[in-house]
XYZ file of C-alpha atoms in Angstrom:
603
model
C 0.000 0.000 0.000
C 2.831 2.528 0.878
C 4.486 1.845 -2.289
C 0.994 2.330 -4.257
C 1.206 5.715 -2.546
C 4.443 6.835 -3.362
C 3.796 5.764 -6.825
C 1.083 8.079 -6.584
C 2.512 10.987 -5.178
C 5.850 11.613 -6.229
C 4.560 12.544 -9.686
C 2.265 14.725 -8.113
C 5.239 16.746 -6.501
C 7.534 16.112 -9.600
C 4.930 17.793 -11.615
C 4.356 20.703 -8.613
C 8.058 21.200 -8.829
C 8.311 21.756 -12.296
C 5.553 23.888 -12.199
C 7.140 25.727 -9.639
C 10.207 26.034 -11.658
C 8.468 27.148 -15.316
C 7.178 29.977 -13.138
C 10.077 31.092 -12.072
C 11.508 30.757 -15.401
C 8.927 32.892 -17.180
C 9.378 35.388 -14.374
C 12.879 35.418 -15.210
C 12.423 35.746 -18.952
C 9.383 38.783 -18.048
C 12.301 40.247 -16.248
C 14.760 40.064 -19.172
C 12.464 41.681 -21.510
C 11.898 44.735 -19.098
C 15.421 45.618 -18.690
C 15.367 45.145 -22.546
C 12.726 47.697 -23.042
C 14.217 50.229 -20.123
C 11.925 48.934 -17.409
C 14.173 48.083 -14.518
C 11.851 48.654 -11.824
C 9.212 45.896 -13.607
C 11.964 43.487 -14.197
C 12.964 43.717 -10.065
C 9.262 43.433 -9.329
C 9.057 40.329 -11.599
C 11.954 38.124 -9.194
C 11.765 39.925 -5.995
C 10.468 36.611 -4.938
C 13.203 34.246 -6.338
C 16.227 33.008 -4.281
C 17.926 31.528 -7.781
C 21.475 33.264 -8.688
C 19.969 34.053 -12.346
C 17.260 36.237 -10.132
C 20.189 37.572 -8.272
C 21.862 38.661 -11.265
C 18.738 40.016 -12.675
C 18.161 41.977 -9.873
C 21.778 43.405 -9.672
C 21.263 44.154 -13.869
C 17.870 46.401 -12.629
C 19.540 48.206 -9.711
C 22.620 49.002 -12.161
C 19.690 50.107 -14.680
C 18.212 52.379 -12.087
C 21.642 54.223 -11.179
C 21.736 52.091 -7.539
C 25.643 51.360 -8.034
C 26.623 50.042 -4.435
C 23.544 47.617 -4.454
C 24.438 46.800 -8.270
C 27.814 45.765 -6.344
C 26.560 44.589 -3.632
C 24.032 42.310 -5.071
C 26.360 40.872 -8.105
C 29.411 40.668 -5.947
C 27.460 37.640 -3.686
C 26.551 36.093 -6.593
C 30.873 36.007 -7.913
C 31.924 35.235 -4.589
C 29.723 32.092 -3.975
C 31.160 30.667 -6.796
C 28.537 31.474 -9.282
C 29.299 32.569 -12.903
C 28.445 35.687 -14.305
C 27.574 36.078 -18.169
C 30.047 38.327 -19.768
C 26.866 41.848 -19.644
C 26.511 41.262 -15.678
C 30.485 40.768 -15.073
C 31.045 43.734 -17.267
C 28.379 45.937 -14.943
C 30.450 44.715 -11.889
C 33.260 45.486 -12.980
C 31.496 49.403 -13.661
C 30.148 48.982 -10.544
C 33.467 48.267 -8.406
C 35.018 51.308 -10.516
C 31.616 53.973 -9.570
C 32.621 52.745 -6.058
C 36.250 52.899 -6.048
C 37.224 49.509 -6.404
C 39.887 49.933 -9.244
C 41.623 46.926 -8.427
C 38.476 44.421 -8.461
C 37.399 46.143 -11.133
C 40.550 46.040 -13.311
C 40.722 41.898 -12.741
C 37.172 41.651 -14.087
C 38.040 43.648 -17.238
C 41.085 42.016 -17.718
C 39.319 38.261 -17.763
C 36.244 40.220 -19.957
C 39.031 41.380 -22.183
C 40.375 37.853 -22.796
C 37.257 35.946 -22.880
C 36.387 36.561 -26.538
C 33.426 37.820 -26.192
C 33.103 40.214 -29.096
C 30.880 43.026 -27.229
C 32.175 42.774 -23.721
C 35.395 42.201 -24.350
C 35.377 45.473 -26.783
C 34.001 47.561 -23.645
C 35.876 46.146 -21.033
C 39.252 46.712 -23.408
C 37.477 50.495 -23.741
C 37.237 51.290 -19.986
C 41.157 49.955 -19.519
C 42.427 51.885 -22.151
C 40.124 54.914 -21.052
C 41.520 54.363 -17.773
C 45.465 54.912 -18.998
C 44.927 57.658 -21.020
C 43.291 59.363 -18.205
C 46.924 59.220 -15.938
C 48.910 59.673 -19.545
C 49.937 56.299 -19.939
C 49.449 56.297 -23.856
C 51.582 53.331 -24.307
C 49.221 50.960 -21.899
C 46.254 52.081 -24.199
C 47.626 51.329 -27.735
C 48.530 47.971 -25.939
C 45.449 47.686 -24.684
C 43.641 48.751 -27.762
C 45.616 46.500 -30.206
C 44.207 42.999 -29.111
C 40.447 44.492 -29.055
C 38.253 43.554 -31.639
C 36.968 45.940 -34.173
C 34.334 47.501 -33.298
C 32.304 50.817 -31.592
C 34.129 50.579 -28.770
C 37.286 49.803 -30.279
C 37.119 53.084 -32.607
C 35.772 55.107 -29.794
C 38.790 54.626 -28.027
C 41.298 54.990 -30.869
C 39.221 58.541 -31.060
C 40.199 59.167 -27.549
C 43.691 58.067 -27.750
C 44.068 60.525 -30.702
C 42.636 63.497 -29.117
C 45.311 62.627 -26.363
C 48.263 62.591 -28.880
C 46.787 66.074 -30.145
C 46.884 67.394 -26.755
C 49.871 66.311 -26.235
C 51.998 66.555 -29.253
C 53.476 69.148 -31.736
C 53.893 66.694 -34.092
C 50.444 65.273 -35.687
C 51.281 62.574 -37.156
C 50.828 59.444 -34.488
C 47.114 61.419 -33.776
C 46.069 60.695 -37.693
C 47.255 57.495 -37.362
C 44.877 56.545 -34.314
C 42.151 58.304 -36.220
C 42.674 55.782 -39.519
C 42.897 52.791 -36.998
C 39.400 54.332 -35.451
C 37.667 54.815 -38.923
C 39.178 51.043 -39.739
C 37.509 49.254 -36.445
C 33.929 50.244 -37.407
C 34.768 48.566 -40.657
C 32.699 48.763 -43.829
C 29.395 49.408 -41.958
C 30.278 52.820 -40.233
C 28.326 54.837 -42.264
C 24.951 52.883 -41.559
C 25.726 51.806 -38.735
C 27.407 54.217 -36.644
C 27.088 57.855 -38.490
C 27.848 60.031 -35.703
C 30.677 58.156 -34.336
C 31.774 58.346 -37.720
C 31.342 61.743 -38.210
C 33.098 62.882 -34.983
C 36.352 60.888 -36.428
C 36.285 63.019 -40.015
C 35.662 65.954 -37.948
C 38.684 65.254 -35.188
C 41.066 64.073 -38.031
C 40.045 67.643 -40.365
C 40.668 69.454 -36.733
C 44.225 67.463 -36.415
C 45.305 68.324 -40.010
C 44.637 72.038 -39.382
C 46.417 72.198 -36.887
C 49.278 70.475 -38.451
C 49.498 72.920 -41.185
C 47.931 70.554 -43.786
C 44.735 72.343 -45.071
C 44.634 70.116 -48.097
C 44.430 67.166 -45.962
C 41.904 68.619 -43.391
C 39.857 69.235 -46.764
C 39.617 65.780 -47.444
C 38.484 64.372 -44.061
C 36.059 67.477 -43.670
C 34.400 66.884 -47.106
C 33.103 63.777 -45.327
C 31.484 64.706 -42.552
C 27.136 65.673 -43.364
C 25.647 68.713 -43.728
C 22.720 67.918 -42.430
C 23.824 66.896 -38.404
C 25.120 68.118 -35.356
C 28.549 68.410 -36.060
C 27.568 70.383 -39.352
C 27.969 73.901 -38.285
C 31.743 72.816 -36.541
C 32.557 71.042 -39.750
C 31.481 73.575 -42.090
C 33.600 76.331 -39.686
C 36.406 74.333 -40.213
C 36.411 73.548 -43.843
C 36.436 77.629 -44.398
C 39.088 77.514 -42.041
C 41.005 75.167 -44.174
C 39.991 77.229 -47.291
C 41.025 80.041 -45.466
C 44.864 78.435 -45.236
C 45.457 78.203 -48.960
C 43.819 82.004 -49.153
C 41.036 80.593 -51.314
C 38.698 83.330 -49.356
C 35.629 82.962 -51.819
C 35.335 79.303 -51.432
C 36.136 80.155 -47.211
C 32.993 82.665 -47.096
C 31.067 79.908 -48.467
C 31.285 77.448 -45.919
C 31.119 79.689 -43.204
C 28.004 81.372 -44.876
C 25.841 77.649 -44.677
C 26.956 77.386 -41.193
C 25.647 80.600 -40.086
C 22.095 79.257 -40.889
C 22.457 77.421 -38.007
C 21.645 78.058 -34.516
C 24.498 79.941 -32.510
C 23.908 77.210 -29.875
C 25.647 74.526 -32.089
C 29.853 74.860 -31.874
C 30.958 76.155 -34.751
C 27.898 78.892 -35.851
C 29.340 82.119 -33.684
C 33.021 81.400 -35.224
C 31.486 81.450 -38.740
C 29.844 84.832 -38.260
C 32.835 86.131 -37.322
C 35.238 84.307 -40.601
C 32.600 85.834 -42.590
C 33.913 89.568 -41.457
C 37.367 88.180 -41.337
C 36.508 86.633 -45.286
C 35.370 90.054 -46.852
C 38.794 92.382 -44.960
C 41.510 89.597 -46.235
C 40.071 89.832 -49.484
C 39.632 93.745 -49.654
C 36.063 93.792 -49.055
C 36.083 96.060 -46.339
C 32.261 97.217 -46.850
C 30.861 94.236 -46.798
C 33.391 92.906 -43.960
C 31.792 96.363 -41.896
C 28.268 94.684 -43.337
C 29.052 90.918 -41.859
C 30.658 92.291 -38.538
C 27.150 94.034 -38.073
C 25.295 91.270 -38.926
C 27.315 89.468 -36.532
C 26.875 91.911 -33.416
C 23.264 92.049 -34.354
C 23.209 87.567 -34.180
C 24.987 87.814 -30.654
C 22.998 90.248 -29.053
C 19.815 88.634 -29.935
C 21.205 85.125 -28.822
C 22.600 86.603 -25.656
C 18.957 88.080 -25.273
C 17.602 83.970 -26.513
C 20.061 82.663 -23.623
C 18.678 84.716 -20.536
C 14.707 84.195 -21.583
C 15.861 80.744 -21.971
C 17.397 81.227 -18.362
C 14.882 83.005 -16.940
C 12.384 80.157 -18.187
C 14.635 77.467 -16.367
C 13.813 79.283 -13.605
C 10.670 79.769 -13.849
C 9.586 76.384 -14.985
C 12.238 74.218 -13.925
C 15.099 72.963 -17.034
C 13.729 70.012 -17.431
C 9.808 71.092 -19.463
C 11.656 74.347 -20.397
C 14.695 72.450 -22.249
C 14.249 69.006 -22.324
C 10.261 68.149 -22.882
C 9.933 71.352 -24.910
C 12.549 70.677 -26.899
C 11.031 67.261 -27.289
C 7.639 68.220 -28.074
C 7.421 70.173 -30.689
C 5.183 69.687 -33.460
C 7.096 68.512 -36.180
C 5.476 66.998 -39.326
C 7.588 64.102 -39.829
C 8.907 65.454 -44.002
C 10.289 68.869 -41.938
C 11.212 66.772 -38.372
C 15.314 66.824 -39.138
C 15.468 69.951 -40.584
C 13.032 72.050 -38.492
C 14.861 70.821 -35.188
C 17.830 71.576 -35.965
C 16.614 75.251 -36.171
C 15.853 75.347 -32.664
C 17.958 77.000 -30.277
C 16.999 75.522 -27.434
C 17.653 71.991 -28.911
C 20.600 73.193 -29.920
C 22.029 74.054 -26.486
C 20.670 71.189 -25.239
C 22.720 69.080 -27.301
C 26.160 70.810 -26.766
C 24.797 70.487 -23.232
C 24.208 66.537 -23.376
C 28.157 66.064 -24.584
C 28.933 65.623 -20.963
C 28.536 61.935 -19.654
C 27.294 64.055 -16.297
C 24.640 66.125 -18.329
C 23.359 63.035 -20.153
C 23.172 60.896 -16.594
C 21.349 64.118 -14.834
C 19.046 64.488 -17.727
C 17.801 60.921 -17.653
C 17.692 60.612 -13.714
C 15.086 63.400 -14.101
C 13.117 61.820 -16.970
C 13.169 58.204 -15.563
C 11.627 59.456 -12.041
C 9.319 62.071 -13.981
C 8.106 58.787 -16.083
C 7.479 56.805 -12.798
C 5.503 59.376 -10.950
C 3.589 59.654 -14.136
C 2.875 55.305 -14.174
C 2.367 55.799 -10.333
C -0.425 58.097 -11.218
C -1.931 55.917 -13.294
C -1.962 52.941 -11.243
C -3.550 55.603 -8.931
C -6.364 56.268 -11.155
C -6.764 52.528 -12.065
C -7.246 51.932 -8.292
C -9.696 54.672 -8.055
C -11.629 53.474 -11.086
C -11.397 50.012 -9.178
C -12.284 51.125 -5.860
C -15.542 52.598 -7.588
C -16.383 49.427 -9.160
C -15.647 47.547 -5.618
C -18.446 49.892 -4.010
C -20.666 49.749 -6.457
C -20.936 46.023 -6.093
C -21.296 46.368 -2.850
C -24.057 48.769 -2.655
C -26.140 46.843 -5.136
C -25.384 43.573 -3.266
C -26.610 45.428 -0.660
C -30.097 46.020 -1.979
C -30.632 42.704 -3.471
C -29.786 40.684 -0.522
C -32.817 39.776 1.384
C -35.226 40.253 -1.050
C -36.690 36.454 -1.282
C -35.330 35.478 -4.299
C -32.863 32.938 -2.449
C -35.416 31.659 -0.239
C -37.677 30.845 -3.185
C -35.323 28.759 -4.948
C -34.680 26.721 -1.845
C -38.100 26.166 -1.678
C -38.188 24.906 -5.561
C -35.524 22.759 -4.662
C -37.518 21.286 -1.910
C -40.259 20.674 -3.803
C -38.636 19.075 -6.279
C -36.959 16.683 -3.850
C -40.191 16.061 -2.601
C -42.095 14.838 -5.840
C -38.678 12.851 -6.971
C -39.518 10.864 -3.233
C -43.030 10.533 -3.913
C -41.807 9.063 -7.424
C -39.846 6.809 -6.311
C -42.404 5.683 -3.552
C -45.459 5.366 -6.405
C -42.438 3.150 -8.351
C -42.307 0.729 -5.640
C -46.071 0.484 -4.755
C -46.756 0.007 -8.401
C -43.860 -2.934 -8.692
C -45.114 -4.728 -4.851
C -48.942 -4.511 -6.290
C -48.466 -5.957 -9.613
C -49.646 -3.130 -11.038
C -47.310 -3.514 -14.116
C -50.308 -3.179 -16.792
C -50.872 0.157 -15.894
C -47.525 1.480 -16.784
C -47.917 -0.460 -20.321
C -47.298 1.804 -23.310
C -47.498 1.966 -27.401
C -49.010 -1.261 -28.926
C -49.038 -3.078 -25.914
C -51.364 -0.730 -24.226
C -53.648 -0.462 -26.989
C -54.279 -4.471 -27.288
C -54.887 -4.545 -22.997
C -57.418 -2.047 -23.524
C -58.982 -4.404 -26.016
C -59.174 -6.982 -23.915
C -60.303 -5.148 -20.952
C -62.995 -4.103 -23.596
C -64.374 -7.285 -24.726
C -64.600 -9.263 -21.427
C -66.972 -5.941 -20.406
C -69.478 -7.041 -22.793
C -70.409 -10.288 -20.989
C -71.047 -11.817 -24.641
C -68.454 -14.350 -25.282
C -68.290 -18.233 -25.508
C -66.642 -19.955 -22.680
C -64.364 -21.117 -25.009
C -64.042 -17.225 -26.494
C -63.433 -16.344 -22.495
C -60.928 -18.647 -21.782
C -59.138 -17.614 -25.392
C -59.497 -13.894 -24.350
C -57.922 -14.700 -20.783
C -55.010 -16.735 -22.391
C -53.975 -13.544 -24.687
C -54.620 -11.151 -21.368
C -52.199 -13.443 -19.796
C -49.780 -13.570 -22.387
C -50.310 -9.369 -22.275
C -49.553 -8.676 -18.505
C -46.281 -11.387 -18.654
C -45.077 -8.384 -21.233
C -46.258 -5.757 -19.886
C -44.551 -6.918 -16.660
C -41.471 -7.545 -18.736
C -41.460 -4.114 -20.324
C -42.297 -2.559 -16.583
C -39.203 -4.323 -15.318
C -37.345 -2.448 -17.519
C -39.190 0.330 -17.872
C -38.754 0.993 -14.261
C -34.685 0.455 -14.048
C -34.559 3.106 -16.602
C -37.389 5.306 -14.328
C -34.519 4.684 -11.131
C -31.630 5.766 -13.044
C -33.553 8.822 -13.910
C -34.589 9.585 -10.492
C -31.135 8.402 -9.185
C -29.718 11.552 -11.634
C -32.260 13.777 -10.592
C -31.666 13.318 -6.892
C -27.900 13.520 -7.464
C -28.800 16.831 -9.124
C -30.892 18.430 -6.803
C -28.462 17.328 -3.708
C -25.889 19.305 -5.751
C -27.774 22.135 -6.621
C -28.797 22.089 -2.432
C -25.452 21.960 -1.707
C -24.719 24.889 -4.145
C -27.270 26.772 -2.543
C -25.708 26.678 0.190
C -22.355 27.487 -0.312
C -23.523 30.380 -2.272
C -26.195 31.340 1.048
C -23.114 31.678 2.716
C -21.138 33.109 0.292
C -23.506 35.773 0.083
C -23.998 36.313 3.463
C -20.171 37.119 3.678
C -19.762 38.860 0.311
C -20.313 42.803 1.980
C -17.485 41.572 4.716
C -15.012 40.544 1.620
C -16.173 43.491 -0.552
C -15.241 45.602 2.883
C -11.841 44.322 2.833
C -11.034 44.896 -1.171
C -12.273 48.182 -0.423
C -9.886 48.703 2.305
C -7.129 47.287 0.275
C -7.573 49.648 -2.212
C -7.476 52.357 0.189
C -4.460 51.095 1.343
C -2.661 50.710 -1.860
C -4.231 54.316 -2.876
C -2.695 56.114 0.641
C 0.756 53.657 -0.209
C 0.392 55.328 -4.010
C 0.454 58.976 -2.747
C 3.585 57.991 -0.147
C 5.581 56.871 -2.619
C 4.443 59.599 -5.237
C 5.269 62.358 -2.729
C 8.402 60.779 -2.326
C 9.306 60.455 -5.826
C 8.598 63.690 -6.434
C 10.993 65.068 -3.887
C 13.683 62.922 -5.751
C 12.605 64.722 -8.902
C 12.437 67.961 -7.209
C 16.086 67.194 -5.947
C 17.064 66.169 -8.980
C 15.802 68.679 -11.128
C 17.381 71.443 -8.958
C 20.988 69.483 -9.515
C 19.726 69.987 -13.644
C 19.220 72.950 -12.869
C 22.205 74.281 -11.738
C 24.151 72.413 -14.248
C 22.149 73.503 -17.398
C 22.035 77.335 -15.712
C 26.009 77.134 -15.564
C 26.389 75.859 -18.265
C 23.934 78.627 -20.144
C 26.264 80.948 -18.340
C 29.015 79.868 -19.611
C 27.554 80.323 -23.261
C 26.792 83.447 -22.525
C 29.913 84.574 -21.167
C 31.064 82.920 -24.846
C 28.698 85.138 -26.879
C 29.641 88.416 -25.154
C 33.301 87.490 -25.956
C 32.175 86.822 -29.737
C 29.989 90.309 -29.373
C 33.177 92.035 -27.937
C 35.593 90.878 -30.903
C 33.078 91.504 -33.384
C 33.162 95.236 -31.805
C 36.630 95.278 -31.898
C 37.077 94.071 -35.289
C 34.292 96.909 -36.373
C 35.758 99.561 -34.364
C 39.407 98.657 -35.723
C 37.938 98.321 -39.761
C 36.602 102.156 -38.910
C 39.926 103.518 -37.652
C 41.633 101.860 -40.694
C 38.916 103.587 -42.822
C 38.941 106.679 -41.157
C 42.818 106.560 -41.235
C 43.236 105.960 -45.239
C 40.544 108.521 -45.398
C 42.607 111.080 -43.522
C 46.025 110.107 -45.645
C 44.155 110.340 -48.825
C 42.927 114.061 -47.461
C 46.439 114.796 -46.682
C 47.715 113.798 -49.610
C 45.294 115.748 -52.100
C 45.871 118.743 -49.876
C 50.015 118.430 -50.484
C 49.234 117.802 -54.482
């Protein structure tokens, strides 16, 4: 018998453990696809329940997401030390973890093993960060080491880019900077222009700014001619390919460039310079009315943008940066044929992105829009639970007035009834079978010769012989009729046995549903109190993440105000040199004026 039961059994909690496990699985797969889709705080809410290391790691993946570094470290770090292994995209966030927390040396060991594993993303990144990390203390050597066994790639080329800026910096001599800046343009490989443009775009525009400067306009030319006219880095590019033009003295094809990047926003680096080449353009090549012409133009363009920066400070203020800057800038109503170049027409945007270069702007930017998107899904789920807490009362109240009003009671007493007649059934069955009574249940032909019978011998006519003929055949009649009633009545207790089992089920039901309804307004009473709950919890943790916000938004603040100030201060030192330049083209003027007076006076 015990062995019949564990035969029994143990599939039953085989199959409960497996069902245990696919849930946990799908939870863990839910999880996965909100981090994919930039919903970290879903994907922790989807294994806050699991104790498995894979939940672990998804957790520590989610807190990384939502900028909690020492639990990211925390969190992952059990996982490594128990022995556990990490995929190659949570080891790499450890190992950015360790560094946010100053843990260089745990952090440089993880990169090191990510940089050797072969794993063409990771080890890319984690080959980035190291060689990031030595150019940072000057140790150029350790980079180009470090950068030589990556594999081509973004973050291969990206840090080629760095390495040349470095050199740049660093050296008279350009020619080790261009190099880096081929090796970058080679590690995106044949797809860089699909696939990464503005990474692509940054290295013409670097390599064009490298030539410059090492005397090479014709070279600087070439890179230059490369980079779009129709992106951020337009208005720098187009600055410096007048610049270049500038070099070999070809001012016509100089003004030309600079003119197409004055259409531009003064916001984007690049525009102010080309106002002022465009004065400089006209006095090298003896225009001097229209250089006086283009040096007004230009004092006109930076007093009105110095006038665009404080309303756009004095907005920030007002409004906070983040819906003057950052959802206004985002908002606009663009028809999608005039979306690229409409916005890049707007000054705002465009000191938002010079703004957004900084790793610091870009993580202060999204802190504020990640908490201003929860508080907007917390108010939602606020409303839902309002809308739900309406439908909860509602129920209740109309439970309310339909409870009591005899409807209940009068289907108990139709089931009574009906268990009554099925007795009284079953009773008339069995009186009918002990009596003999079997004729009277005869049906069809049967019943149709009986009465025949019963017929004839009423006459008082017949033969003795006819009699005892007639009683022979009603003989004969009631031995079937009996037969047929035999059956006839199984077929009647099967019926009644269904019946009974039916109305002892629908008695039962009755029941349970008496008493469910008697305690529905006590369960309604406690949804309704949940919801209240949940509601009051809601408003706690939306007050709270709206001090975040608040908190955060100030730190935006102060950041996007300094740096505005800093633009400014840039534009009054473009307004001051274009004064200069316009007050020193009038005294040359007014000085060739005066020698040409003097010298028709002495003829």
């Amino acid at each position: 018998m015990t062995r019949f039961l564990s035969c029994i059994l143990l599939p039953l909690v085989l199959l409960q453990g497996d069902a245990l496990a696919a849930a946990d699985r799908l939870n863990e797969r839910l999880a996965r696809f909100s981090l994919a889709t930039g919903e970290p705080a879903m994907a922790l809410r989807w294994v806050a329940a699991d104790p498995s290391s894979e939940a672990e790691i998804l957790r520590g993946m989610a807190y990384w997401n939502l900028g909690l570094v020492e639990q990211t470290a925390e969190v992952l770090g059990k996982v490594a030390d128990k022995g556990e292994s990490l995929d190659p995209g949570a080891a790499l966030v450890l190992a950015k973890a360790n560094r946010a927390i100053g843990q260089t040396d745990v952090a440089n060991r993880l990169l090191e093993d990510l940089r050797h594993s072969g794993k063409q993303d990771e080890a890319q990144e984690a080959s980035f960060l190291l060689a990031q990390q030595a150019i940072e203390i000057s140790a150029y050597d350790r980079a180009g080491q470090v950068l030589a066994h990556a594999p081509e790639g973004y973050w291969a080329a990206l840090g080629y880019l760095n390495l040349a800026t470095a050199y740049a910096l660093q050296d008279t001599d350009t020619a080790r900077s261009l190099i880096a800046l081929r090796v970058a343009q080679a590690m995106l490989g044949e797809r860089a222009t699909t696939a990464y443009p503005d990474l692509l775009q940054r290295i013409q525009l670097t390599a064009g700014f490298v030539a410059l400067k090492g005397e090479d306009p014709d070279k600087a030319l070439s890179f230059l001619n490369k980079v779009s006219l129709k992106g951020y880095y337009t208005p720098r590019a187009l600055y410096l390919h007048g610049l270049a033009h500038a070099r070999k003295d070809n001012y016509r094809a100089a003004m030309q460039s600079w003119h197409r990047a004055r259409k531009f926003p003064l916001g984007f680096p690049g525009a102010a310079d080309a106002w002022l080449g465009m004065g400089r353009g006209f006095d090298e090549a003896g225009y001097l009315g229209q250089a006086g012409e283009a040096y007004l133009g230009a004092i006109a363009a930076f007093e009105g943008e110095l006038v665009t920066l404080a309303t756009l400070k004095q907005q920030i203020r007002q409004q906070g940066s983040y819906d003057a800057v950052v959802r206004s800038a985002r908002a606009e109503d663009v028809e999608w044929f005039l979306a690229e170049s409409k916005t890049l027409t707007q000054p705002r945007l465009a000191y938002l992105m010079h703004f957004m270069e900084s790793a610091d702007a870009q993580n202060a930017v999204v802190r504020v829009a990640e908490l201003d998107q929860m508080a907007q899904r917390l108010r939602s789920r606020k409303q839902e639970l309002h809308v739900f807490g309406r439908m909860l009362n509602q129920r209740r109240d109309s439970l309310r007035r339909h409870t009591g009003v005899g409807d209940l009671d009068v289907i108990g007493a139709h089931i009574a009834t009906l268990k009554a007649r099925r007795q009284d059934l079953e009773g008339t069955l069995r009186s009918m079978a002990q009596a003999g009574r079997s004729a009277e249940l005869a049906s069809g032909e049967l019943a149709r010769k009986l009465e025949q019978v019963r017929s004839l011998q009423a006459k008082n006519n017949l033969t003795p012989e006819e009699f005892e003929r007639l009683e022979r055949l009603q003989g004969v009649l009631a031995w079937q009729a009996q037969e047929q009633f035999d059956l006839a009545r199984r077929d009647h207790e099967r019926e009644l046995t269904r019946i009974g089992k039916a109305l002892d089920a629908a008695e039962q039901s009755y029941g349970r549903f008496e008493d469910q309804l008697h305690e529905a307004p006590e369960r309604f009473e406690g949804l309704i109190d949940r919801v209240d709950q949940l509601a009051v919890e809601a408003d706690r943790q939306l007050d709270r993440i709206e001090s975040l916000r608040q908190r955060s938004e100030k730190t935006l603040d102060s950041a996007l105000l300094h740096f505005l100030d800093r633009q400014s201060a840039v534009m009054s030192g473009h307004l001051d040199r274009s004064e200069q330049q316009i007050a020193h083209l009038y005294e040359y003027l007014a000085l060739n004026r005066a020698v040409d007076t003097a010298a028709g006076g002495d003829e």
